[in-house]
Rosetta silent file (secondary structure, phi, psi, omega in degrees, C-alpha in Angstrom):
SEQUENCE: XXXXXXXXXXXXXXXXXXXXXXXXXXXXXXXXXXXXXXXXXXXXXXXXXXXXXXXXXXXXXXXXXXXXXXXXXXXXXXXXXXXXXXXXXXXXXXXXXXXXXXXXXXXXX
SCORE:     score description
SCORE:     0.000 S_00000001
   1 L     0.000  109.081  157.675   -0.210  -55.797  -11.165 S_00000001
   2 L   -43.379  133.221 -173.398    0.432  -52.633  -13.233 S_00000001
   3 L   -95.774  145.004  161.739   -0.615  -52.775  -17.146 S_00000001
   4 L   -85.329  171.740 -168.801    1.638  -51.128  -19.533 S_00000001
   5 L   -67.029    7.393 -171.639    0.234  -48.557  -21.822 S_00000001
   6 L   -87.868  -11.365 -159.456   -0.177  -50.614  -25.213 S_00000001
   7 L   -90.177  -10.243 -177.636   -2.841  -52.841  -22.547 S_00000001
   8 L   -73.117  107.207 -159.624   -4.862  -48.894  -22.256 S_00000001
   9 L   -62.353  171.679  164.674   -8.061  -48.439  -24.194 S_00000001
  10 H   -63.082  -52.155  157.601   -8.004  -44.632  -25.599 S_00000001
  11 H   -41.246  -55.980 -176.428  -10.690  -43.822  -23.060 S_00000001
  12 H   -79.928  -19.222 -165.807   -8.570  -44.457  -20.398 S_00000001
  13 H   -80.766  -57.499 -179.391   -5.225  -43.029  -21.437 S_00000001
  14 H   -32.444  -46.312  175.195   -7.461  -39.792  -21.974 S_00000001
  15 H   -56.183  -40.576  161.066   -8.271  -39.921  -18.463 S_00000001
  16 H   -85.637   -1.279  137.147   -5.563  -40.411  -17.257 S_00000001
  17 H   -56.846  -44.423  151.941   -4.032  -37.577  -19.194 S_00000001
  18 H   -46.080  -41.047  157.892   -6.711  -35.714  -18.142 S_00000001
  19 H   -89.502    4.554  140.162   -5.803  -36.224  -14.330 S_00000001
  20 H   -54.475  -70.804  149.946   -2.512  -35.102  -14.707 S_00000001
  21 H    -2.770  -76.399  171.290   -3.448  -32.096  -16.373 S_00000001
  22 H   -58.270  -41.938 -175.488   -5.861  -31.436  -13.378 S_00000001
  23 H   -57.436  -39.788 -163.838   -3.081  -32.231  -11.106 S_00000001
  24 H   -65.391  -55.903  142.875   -0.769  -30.309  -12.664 S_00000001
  25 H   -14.765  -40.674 -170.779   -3.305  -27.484  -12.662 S_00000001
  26 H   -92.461  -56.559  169.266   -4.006  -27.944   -9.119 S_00000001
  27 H   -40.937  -60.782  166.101   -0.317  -27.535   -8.467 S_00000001
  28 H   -82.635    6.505  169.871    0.187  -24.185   -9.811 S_00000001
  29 H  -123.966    0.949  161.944   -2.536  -22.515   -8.570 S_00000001
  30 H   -70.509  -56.189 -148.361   -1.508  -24.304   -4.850 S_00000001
  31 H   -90.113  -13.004 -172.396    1.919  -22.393   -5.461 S_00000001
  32 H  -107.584  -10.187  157.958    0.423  -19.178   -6.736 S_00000001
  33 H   -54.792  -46.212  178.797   -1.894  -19.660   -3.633 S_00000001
  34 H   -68.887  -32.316  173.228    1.426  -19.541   -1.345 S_00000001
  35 H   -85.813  -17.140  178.990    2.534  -16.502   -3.024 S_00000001
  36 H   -71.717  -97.608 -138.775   -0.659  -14.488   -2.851 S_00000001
  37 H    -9.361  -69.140 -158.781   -0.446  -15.667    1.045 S_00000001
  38 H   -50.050  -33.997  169.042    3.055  -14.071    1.109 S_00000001
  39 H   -70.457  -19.047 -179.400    1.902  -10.998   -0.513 S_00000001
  40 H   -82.524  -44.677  175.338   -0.949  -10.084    1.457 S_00000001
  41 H   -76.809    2.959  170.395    1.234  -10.406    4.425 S_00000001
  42 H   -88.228  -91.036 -151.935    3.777   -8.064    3.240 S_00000001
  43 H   -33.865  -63.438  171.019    1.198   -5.847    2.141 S_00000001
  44 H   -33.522  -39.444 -178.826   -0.875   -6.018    5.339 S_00000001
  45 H   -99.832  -16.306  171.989    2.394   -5.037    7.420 S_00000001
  46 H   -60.679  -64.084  177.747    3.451   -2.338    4.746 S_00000001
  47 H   -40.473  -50.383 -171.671   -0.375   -1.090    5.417 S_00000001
  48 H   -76.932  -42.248 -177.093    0.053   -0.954    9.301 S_00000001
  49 H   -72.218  -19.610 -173.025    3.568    0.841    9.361 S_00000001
  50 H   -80.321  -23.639 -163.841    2.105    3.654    6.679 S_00000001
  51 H   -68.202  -60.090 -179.403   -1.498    4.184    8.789 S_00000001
  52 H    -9.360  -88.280 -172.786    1.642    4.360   11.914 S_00000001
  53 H   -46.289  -77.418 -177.334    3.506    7.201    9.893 S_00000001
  54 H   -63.731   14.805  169.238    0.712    8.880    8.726 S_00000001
  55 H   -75.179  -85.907 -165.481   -0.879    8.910   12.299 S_00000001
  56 H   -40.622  -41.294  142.272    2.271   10.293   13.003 S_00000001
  57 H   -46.993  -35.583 -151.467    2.604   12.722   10.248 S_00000001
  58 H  -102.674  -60.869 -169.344   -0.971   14.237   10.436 S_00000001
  59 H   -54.090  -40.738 -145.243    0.341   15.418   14.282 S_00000001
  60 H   -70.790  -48.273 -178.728    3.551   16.877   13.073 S_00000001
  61 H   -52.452  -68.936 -161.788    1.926   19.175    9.986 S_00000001
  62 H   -26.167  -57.649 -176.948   -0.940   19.769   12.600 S_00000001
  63 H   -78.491   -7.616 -172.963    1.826   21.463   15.141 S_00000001
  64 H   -87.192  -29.974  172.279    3.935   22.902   12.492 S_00000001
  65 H   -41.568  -29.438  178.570    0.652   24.843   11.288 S_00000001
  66 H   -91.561  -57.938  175.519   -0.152   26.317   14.760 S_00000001
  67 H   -30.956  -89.991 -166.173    3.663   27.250   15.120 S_00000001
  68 H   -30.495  -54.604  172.008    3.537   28.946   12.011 S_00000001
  69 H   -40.219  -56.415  172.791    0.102   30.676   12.386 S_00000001
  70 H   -45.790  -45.985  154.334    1.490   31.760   15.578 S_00000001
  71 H   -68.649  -28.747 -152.013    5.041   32.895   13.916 S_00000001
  72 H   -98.926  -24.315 -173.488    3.809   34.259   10.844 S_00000001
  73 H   -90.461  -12.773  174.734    2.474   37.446   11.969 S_00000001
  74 H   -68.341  -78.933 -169.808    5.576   38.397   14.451 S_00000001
  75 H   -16.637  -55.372  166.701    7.536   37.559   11.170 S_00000001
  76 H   -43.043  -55.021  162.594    5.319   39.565    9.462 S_00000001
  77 H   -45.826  -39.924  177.676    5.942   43.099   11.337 S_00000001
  78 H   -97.698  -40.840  176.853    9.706   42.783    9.753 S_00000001
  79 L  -129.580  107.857 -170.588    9.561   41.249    6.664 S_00000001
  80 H   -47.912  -41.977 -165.210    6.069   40.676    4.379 S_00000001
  81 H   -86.251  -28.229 -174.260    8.283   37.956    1.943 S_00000001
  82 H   -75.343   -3.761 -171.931    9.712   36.007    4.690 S_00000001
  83 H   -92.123  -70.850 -125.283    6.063   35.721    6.176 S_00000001
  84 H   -97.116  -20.074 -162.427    4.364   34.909    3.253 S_00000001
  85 H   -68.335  -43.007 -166.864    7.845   32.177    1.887 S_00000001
  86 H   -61.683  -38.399  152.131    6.725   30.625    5.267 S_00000001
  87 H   -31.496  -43.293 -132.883    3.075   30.456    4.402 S_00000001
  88 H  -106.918  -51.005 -158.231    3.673   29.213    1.050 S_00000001
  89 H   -56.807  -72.179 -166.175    6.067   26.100    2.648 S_00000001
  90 H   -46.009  -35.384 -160.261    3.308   25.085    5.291 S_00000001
  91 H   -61.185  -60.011  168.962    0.486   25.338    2.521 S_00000001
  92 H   -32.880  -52.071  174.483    2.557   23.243    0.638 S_00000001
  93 H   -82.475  -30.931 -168.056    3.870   20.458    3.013 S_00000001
  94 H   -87.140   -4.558 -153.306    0.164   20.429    4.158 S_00000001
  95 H  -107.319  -38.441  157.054   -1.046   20.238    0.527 S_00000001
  96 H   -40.863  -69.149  164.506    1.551   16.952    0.073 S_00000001
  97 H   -23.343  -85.043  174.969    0.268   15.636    3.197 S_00000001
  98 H   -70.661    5.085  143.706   -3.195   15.075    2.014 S_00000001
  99 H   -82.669  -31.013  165.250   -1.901   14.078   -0.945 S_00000001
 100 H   -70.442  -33.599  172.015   -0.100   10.916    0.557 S_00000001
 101 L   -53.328  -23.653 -178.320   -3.168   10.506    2.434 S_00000001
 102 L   -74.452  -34.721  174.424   -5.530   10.423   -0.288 S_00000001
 103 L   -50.445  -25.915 -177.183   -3.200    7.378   -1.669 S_00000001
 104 L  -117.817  145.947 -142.419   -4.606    5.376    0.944 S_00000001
 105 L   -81.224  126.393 -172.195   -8.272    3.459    0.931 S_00000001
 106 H   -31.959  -72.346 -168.141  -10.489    5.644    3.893 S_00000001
 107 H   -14.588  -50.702 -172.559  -10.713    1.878    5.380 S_00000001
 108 H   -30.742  -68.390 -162.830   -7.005    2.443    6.019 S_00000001
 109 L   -54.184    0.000    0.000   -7.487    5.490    7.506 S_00000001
């Protein structure tokens, strides 16, 4: 038979205000448990398509640098500025490059 609360010493109605509390407690860090989950696995697959891309990226500078090394001095015989604007671009896109790469934890890499 359930007592109502006027039959509850003060010692117990603390307690059992206390194990709400804890419940309640217990509750919100279960639900902030489920969202951490959810975030790590977005993160985790965000992590796998950028290593992808920069995999992928890393070739593409790589060949446009050997074009261009390869290009820049035929270029060079006619015009000195268009050789060197082309110079300036790869140094550039290659200098970007390893700057999004640097964004990501070696582990990544």
């Amino acid at each position: 038979m359930a007592s109502n609360s006027n039959d509850k010493s003060p010692e117990e109605s603390a307690v059992l205000e206390e194990i709400g509390q804890v419940l309640q407690n217990l509750k919100t860090l279960e639900e902030n448990a489920t969202k951490y989950h959810a975030l790590s696995e977005q993160l985790h697959a965000l992590e796998q398509s950028c290593i992808k891309e920069i995999s992928n990226q890393r070739r593409t500078v790589k060949e446009l640098k050997s074009k261009a090394s390869k290009i820049i001095p035929k270029i060079k015989e006619k015009s000195e500025s268009d050789a060197v604007e082309i110079s300036d671009y790869v140094f550039a896109i290659n200098r970007k490059f390893r700057h999004v790469e640097y964004q990501f934890p070696r582990s990544a890499l």
